[in-house]
XYZ file of N, CA and C in Angstrom:
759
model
N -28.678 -3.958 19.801
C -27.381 -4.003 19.121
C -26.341 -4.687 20.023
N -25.576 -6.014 19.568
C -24.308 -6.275 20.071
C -23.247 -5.427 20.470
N -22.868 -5.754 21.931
C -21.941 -4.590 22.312
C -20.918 -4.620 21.306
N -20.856 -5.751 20.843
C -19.105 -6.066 19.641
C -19.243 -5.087 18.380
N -20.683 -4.331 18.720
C -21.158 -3.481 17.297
C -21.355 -2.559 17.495
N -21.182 -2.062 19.089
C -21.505 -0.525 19.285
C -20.363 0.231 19.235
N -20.184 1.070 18.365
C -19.145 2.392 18.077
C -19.305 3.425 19.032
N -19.796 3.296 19.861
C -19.863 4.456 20.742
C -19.015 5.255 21.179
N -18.878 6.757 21.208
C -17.557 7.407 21.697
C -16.322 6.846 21.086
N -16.714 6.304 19.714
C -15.470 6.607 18.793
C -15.581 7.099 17.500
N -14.092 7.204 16.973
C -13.888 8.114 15.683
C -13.864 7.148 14.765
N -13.736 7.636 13.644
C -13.457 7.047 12.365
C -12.941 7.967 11.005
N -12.160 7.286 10.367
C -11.645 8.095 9.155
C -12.658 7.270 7.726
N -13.513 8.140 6.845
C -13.444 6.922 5.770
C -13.223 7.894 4.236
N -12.415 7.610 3.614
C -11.920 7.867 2.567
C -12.743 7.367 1.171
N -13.495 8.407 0.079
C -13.876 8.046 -0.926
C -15.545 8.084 -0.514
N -15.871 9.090 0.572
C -17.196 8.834 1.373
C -18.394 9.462 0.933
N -17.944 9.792 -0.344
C -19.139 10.984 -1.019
C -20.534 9.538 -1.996
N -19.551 8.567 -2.077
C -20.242 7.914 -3.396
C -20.198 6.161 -2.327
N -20.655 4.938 -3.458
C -20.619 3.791 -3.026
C -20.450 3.659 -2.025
N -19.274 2.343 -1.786
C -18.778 1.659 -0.712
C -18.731 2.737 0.208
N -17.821 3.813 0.139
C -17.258 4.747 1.336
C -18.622 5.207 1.640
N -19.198 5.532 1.271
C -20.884 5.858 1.472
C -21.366 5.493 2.388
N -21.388 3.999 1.720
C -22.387 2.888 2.471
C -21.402 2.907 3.864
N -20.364 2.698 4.035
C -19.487 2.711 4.910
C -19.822 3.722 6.174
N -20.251 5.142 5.545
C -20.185 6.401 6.825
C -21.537 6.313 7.554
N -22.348 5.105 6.451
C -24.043 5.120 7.151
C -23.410 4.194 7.964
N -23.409 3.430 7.679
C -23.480 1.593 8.685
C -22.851 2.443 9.715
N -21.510 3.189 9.929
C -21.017 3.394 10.850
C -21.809 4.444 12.246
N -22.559 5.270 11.441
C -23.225 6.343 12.145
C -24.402 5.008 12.663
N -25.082 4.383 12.258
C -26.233 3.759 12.391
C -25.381 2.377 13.751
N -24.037 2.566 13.573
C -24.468 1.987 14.692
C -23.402 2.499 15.722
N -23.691 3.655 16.096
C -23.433 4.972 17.217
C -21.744 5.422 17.284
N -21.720 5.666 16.311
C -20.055 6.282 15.653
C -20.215 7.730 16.299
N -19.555 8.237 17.463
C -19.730 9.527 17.608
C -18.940 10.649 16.640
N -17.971 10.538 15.994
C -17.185 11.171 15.077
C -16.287 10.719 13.805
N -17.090 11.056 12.793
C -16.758 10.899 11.249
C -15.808 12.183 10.877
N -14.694 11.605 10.379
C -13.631 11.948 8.892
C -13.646 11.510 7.968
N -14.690 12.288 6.773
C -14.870 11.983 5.350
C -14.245 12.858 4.954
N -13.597 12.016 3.428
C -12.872 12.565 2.975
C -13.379 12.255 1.299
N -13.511 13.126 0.575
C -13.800 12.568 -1.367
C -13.069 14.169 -1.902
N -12.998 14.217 -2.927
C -12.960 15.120 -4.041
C -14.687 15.665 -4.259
N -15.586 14.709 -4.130
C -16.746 15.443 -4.452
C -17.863 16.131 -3.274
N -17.282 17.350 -3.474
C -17.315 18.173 -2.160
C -19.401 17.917 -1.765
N -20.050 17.660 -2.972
C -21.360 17.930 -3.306
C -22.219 16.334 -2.262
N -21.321 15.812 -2.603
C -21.499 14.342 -2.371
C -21.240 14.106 -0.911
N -20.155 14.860 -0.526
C -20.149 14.973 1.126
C -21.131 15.405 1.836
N -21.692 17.187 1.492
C -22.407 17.661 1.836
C -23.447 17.068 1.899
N -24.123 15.754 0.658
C -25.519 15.351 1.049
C -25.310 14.570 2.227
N -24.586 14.199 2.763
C -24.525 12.990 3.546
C -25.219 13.540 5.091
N -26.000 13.354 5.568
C -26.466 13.676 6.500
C -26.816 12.788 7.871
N -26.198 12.640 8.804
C -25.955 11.606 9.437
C -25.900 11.694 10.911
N -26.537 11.076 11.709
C -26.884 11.029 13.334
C -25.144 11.017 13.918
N -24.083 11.803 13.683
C -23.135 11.803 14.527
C -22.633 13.227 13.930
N -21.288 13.831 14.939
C -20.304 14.543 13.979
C -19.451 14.501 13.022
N -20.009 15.285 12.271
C -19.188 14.765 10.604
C -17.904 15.862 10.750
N -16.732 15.700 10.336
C -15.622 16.381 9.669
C -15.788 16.004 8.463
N -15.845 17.327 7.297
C -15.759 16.575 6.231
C -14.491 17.540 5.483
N -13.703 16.653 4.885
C -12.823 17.245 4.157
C -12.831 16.994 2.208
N -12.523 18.435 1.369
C -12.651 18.380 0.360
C -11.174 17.702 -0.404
N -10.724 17.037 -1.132
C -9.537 16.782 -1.509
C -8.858 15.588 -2.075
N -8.076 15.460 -2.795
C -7.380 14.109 -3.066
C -6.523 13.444 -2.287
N -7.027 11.984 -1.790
C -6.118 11.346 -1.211
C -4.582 11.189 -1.260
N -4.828 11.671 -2.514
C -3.206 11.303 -3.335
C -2.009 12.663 -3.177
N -2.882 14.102 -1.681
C -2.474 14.834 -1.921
C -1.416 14.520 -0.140
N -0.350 14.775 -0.117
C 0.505 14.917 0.719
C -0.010 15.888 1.886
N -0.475 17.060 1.198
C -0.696 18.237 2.118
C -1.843 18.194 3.260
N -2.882 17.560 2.289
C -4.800 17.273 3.462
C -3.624 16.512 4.468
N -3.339 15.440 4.144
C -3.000 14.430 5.295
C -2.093 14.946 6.420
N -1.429 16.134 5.478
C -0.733 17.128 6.661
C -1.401 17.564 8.185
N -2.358 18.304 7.146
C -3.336 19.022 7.889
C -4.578 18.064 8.841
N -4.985 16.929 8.175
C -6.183 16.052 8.542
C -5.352 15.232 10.263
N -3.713 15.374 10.076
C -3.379 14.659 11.473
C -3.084 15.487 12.573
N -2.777 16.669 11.934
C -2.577 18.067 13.046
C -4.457 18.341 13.397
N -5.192 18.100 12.978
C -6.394 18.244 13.211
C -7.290 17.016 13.992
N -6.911 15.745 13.780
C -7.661 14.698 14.204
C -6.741 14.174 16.127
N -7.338 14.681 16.677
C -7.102 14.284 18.139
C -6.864 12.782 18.380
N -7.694 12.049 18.198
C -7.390 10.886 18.302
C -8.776 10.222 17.227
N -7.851 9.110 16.459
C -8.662 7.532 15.707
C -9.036 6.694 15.954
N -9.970 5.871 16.142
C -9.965 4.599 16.264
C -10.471 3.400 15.506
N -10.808 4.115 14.082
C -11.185 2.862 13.117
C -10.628 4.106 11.274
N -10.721 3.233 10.839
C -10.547 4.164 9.484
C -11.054 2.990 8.149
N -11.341 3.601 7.276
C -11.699 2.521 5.813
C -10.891 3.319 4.559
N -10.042 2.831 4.139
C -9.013 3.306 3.475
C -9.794 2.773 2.178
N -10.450 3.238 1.444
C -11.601 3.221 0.688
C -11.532 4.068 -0.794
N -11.034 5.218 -1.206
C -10.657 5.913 -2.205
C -9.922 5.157 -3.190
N -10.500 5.296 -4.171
C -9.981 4.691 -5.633
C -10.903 5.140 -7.235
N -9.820 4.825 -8.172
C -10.929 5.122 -9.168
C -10.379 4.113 -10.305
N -11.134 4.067 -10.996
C -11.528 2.797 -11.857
C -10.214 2.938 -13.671
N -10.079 2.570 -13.799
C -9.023 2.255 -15.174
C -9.481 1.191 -16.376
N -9.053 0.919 -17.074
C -9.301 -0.197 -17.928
C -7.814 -0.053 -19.022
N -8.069 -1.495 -19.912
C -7.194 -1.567 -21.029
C -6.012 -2.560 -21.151
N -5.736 -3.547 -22.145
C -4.599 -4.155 -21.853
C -3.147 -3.612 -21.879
N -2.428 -4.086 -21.129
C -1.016 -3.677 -20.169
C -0.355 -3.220 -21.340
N 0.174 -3.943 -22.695
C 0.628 -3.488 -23.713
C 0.324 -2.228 -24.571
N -1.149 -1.996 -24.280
C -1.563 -0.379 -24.986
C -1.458 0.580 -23.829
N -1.431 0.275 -22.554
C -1.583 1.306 -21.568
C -0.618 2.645 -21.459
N -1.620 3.552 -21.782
C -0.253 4.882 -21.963
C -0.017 5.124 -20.344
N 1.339 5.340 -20.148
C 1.529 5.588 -18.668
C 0.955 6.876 -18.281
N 0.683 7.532 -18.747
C -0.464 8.970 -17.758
C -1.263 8.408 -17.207
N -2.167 7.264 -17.998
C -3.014 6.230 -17.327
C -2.595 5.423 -15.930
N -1.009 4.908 -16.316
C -0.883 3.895 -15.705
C -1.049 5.039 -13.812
N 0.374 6.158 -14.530
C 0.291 6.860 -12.956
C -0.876 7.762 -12.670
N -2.280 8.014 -13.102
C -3.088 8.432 -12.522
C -3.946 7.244 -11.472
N -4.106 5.927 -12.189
C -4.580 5.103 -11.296
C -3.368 4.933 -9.860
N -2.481 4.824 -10.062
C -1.590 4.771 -9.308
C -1.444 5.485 -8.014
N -1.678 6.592 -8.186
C -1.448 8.360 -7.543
C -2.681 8.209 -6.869
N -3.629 7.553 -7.298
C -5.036 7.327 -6.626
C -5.102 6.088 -5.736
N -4.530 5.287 -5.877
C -5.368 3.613 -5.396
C -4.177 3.364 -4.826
N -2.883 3.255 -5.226
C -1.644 3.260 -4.270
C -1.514 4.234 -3.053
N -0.852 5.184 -4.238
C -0.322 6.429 -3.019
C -1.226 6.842 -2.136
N -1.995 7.042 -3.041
C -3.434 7.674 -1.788
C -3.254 6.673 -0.720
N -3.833 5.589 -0.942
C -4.251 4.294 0.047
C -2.716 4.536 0.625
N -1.852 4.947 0.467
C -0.356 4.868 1.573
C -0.749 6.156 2.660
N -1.007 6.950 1.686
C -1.206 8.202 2.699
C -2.267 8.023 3.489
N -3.409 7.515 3.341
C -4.481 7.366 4.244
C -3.837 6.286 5.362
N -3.723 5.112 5.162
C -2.848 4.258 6.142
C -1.712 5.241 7.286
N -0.549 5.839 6.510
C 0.172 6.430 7.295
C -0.859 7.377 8.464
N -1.455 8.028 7.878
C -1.622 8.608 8.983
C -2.610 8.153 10.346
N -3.411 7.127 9.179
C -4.203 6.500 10.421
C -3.531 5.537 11.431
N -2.454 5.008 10.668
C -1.698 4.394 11.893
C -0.966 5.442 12.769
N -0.460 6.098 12.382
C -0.362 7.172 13.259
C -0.673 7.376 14.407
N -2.081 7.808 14.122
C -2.674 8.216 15.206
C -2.997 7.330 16.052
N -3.130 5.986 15.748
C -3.735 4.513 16.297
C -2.411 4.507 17.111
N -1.160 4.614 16.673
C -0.127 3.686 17.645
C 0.246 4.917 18.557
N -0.410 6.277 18.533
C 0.216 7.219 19.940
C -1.106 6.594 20.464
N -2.248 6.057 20.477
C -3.867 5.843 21.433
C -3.322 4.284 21.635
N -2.475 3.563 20.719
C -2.320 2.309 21.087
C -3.242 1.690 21.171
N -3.920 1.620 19.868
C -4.899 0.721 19.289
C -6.124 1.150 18.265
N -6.453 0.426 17.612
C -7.349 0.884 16.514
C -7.487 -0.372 15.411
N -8.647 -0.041 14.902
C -8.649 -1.104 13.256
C -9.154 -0.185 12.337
N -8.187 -1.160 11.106
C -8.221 -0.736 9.863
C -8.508 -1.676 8.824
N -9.695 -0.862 7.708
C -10.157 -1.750 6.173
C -9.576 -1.133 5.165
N -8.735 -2.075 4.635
C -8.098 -1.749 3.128
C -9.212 -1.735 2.507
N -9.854 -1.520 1.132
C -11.113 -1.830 0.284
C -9.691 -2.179 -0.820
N -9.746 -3.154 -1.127
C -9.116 -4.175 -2.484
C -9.781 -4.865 -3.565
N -9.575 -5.609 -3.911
C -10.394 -6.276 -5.295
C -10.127 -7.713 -5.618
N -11.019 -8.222 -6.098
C -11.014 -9.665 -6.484
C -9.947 -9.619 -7.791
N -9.604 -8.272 -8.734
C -8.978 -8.354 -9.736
C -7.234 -7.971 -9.094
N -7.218 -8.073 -7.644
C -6.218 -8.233 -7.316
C -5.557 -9.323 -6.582
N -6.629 -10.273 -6.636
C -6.222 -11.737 -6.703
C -6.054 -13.057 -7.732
N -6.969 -12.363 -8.641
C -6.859 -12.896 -9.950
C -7.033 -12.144 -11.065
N -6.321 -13.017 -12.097
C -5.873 -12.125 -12.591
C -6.594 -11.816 -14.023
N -7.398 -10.968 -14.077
C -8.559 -10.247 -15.133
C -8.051 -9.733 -16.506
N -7.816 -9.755 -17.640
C -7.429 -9.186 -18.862
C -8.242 -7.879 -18.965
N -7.573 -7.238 -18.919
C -8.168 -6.023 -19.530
C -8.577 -5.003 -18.452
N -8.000 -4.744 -16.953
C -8.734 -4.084 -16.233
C -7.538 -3.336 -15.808
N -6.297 -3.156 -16.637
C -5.494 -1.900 -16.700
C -4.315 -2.151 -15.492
N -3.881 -0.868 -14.955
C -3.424 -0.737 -13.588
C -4.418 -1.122 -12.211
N -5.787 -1.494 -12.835
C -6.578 -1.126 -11.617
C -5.870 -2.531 -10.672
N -6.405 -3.650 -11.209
C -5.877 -4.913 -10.393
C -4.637 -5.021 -9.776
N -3.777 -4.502 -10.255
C -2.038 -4.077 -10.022
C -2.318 -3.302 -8.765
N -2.626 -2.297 -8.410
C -2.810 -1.320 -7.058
C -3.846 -2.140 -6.730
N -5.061 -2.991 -6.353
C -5.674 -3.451 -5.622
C -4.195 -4.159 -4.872
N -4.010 -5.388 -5.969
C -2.852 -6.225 -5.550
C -2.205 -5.682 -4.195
N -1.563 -4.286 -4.813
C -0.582 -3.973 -3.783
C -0.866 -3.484 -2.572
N -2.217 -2.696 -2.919
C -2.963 -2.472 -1.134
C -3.098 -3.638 -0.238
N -3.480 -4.521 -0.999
C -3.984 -5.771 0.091
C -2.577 -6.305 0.423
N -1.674 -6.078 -0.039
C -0.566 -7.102 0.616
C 0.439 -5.760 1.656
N -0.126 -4.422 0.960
C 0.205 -3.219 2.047
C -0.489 -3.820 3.422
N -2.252 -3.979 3.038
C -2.582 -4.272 4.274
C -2.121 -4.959 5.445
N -1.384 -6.564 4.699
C -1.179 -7.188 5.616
C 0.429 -7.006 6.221
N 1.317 -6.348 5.685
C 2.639 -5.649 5.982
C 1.975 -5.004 7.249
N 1.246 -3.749 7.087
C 0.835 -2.900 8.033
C 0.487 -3.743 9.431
N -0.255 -4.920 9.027
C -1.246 -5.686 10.298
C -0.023 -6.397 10.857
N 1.473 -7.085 10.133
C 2.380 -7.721 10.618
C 3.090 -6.495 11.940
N 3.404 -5.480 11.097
C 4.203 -4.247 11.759
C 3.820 -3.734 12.907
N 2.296 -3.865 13.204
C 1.824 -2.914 14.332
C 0.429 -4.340 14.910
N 0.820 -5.124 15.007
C -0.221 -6.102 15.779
C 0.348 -6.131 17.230
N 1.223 -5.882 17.486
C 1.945 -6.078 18.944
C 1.671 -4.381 19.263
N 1.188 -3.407 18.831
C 0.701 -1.840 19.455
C -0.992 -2.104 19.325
N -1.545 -3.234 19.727
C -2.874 -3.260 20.044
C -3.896 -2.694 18.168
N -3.286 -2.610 17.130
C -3.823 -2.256 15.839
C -4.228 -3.140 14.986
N -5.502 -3.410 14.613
C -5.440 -4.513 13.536
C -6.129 -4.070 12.265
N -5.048 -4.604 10.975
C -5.490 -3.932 9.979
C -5.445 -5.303 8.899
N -6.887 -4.933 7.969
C -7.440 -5.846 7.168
C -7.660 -5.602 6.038
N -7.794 -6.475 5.157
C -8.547 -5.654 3.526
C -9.585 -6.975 3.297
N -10.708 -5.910 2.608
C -11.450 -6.573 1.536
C -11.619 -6.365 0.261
N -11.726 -7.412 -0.145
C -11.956 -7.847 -1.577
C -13.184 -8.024 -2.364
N -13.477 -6.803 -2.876
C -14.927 -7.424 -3.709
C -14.910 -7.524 -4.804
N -15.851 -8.335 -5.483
C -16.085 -8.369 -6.931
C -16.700 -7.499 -7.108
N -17.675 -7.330 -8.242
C -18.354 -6.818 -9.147
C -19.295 -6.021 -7.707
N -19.296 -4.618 -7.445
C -20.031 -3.857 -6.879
C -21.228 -3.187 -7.490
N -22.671 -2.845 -7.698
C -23.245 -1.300 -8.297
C -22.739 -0.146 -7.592
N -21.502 0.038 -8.316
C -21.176 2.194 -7.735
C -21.104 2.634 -8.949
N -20.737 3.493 -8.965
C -20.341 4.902 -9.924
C -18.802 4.374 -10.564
N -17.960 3.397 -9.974
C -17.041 3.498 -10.804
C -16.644 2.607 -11.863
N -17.900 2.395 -11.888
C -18.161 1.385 -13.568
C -18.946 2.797 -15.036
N -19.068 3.901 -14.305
C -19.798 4.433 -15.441
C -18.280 5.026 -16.185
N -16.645 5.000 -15.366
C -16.145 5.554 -15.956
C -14.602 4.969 -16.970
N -15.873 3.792 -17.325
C -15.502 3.176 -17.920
C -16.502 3.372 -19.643
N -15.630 3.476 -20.938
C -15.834 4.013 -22.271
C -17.139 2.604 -22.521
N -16.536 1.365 -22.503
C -17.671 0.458 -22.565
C -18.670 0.035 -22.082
N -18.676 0.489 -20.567
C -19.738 0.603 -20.054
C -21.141 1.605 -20.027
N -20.382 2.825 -20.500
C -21.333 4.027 -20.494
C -21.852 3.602 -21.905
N -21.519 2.579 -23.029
C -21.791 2.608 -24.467
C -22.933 1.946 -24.140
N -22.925 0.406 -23.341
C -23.843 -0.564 -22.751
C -24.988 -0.152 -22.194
N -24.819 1.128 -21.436
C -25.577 1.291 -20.493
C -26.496 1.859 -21.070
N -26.005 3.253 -22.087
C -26.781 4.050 -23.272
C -27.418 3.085 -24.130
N -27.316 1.787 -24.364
C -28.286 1.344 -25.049
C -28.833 0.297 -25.051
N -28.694 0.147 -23.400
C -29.462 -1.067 -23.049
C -29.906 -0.601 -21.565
N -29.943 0.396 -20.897
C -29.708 0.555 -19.564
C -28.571 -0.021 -18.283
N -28.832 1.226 -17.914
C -27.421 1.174 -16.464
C -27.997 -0.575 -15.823
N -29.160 -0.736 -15.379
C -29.164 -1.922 -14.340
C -28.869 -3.144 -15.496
N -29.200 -3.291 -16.809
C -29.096 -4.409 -17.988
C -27.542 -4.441 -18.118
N -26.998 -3.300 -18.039
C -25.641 -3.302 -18.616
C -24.856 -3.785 -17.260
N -25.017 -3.367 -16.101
C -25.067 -4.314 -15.165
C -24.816 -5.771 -14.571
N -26.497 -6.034 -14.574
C -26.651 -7.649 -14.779
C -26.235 -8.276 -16.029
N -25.538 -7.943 -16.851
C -25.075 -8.276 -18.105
C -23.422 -9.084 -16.986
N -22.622 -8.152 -16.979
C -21.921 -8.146 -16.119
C -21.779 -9.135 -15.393
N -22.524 -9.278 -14.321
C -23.272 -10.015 -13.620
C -23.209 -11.644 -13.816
N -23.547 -12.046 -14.883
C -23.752 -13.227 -14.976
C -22.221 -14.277 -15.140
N -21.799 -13.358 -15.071
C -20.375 -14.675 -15.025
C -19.987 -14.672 -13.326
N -20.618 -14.425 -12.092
C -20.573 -14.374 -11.106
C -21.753 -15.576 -10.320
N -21.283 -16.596 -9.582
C -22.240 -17.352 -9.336
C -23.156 -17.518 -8.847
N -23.832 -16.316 -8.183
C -24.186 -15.320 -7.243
C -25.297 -15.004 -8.638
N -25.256 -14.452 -9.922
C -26.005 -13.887 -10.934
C -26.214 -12.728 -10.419
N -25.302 -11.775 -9.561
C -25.577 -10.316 -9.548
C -24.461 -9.807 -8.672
N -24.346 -8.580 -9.082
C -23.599 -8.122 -7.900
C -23.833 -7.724 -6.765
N -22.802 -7.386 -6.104
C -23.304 -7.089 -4.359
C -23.663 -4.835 -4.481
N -24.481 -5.390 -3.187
C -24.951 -3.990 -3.153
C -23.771 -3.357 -2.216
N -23.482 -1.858 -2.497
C -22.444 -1.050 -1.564
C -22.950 -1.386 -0.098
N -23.847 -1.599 0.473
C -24.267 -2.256 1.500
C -23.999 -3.400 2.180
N -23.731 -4.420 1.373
C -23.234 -5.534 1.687
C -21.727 -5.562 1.868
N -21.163 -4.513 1.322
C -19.941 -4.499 1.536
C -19.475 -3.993 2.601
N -20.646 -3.031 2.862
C -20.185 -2.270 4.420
C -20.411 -2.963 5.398
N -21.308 -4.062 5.511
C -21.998 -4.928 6.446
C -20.410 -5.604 7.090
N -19.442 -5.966 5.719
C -18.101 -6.749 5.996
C -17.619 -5.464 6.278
N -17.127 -4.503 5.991
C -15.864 -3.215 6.301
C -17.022 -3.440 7.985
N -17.469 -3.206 8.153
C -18.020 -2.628 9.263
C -17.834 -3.857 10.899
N -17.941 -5.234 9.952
C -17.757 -6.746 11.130
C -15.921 -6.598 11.004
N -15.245 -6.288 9.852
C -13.935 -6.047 10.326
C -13.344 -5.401 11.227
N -14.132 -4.543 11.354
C -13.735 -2.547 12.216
C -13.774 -3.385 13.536
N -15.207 -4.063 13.614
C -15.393 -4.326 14.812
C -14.807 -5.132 15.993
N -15.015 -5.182 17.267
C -14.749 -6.116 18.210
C -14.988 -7.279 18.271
N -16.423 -7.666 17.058
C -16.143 -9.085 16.720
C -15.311 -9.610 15.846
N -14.425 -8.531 15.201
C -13.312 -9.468 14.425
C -11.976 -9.428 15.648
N -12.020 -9.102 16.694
C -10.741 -8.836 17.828
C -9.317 -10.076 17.545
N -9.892 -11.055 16.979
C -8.724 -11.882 16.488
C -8.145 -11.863 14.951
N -8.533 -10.995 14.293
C -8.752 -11.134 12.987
C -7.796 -9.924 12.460
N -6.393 -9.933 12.250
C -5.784 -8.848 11.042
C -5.245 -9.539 10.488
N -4.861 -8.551 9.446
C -3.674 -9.068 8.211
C -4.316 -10.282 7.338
N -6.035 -10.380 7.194
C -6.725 -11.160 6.613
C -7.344 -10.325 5.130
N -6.990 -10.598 4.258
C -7.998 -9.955 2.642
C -9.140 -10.873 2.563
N -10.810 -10.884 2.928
C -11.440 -11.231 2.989
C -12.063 -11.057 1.698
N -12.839 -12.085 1.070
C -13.255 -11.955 -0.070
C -14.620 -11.972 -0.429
N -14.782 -10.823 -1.022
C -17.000 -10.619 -0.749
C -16.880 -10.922 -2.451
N -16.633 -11.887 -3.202
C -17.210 -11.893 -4.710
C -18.674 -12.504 -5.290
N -19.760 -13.296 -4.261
C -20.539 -13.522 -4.987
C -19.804 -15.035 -5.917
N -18.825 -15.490 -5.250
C -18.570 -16.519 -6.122
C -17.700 -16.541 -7.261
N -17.165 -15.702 -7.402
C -16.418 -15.179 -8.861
C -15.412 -15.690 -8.825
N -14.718 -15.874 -7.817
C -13.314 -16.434 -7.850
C -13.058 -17.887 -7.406
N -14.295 -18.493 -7.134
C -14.256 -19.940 -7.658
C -13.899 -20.590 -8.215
């Protein structure tokens, strides 16, 4: 293993770590010698499977809650990487969107993603230094019909990101986002047209259905995405913040 890849004798925060990306995220990190994990999901079940060659903290809760983050910085000694990763999925055009909709995506993919940032910078600028991965979206660079508030809060994380990376690049911190297209996670089933697709054609058909308007003809695996959250974190990106890197498979071509 490249020293630019060894995590050794450090921490990490990753947010949304029960499922997908954040998933794939807490392996890559343990696998390559992360001595201490802060996961954080709502799905307490999903934490617990995670079983992993370092120390896990795992916390039960919503990002979007003021209070964990209370508690998660009076508790975390010191940070040195985090994946600001928690979100959940929306749909619908802007004109029908009932706002309960609009502020539940919101309360999730914004605020949350503020509260996870705050505190990880936090802790980064009393250690005076650390990196950070926004997780953003290709539907927050262009612009998609029909995918609700979701693209709107990608939007605004990634340009949070690079505010954050302007503000604190001179305290040794560098903070980044990525952008993916079309992922296989869980937060396509909670979507009304997709679960219709999937019921009657199958989850991987309904999928690669998907799929094909990407030039790539598939999507990326939660793996591949961590492969990038994980070369960001690292010492081989040491010149690299305030960049939204884009993993689409071609989509935004």
């Amino acid at each position: 293993m490249s020293d630019h890849l060894n995590f050794s004798g450090r921490s990490a925060l990753v947010t949304g770590a029960a499922s997908g990306i954040g998933k794939a995220c807490a392996i890559w990190l343990a696998e390559h010698g992360i001595e201490r994990l802060w996961l954080v999901d709502r799905d307490s079940n999903g934490l617990d499977a995670l079983d992993l060659d370092c120390e896990i903290e795992r916390r039960v809760g919503s990002v979007a809650d003021p209070a964990l983050w209370g508690s998660l910085e009076a508790e975390m000694e010191t940070l040195d990487h985090a994946v600001v990763n928690a979100g959940i999925g929306t749909g619908g055009m802007l004109a029908e969107l009932d706002l309960s909709e609009w502020r539940k995506v919101m309360d999730v993919n914004l605020d949350g993603a503020f509260l996870t940032l705050r505190a990880a910078l936090r802790k980064m600028l009393a250690a005076k230094g650390g990196s950070i991965v926004v997780t953003a979206s290709v539907t927050g660079l262009k612009a998609v019909p029909g995918v609700g508030g979701y693209g709107i809060s990608k939007a605004a994380v990634a340009h949070m990101a690079r505010i954050a990376a302007a503000e604190n690049a001179a305290h040794g911190i560098r903070v980044n986002a990525v952008a993916p297209g079309g992922v296989d996670t869980a937060i396509w089933d909670s979507g009304a047209q997709f679960r219709k697709a999937a019921a009657e054609h199958g989850r991987q058909a309904a999928i690669r259905a998907m799929a094909k308007d990407t030039p790539r003809g598939e999507f990326a695996t939660p793996e591949e995405i961590a492969d990038t959250v994980g070369f960001l974190l690292s010492d081989m990106a040491s010149n690299i913040t305030g960049t939204v890197l884009t993993s689409d498979g071609g989509y935004t071509l």
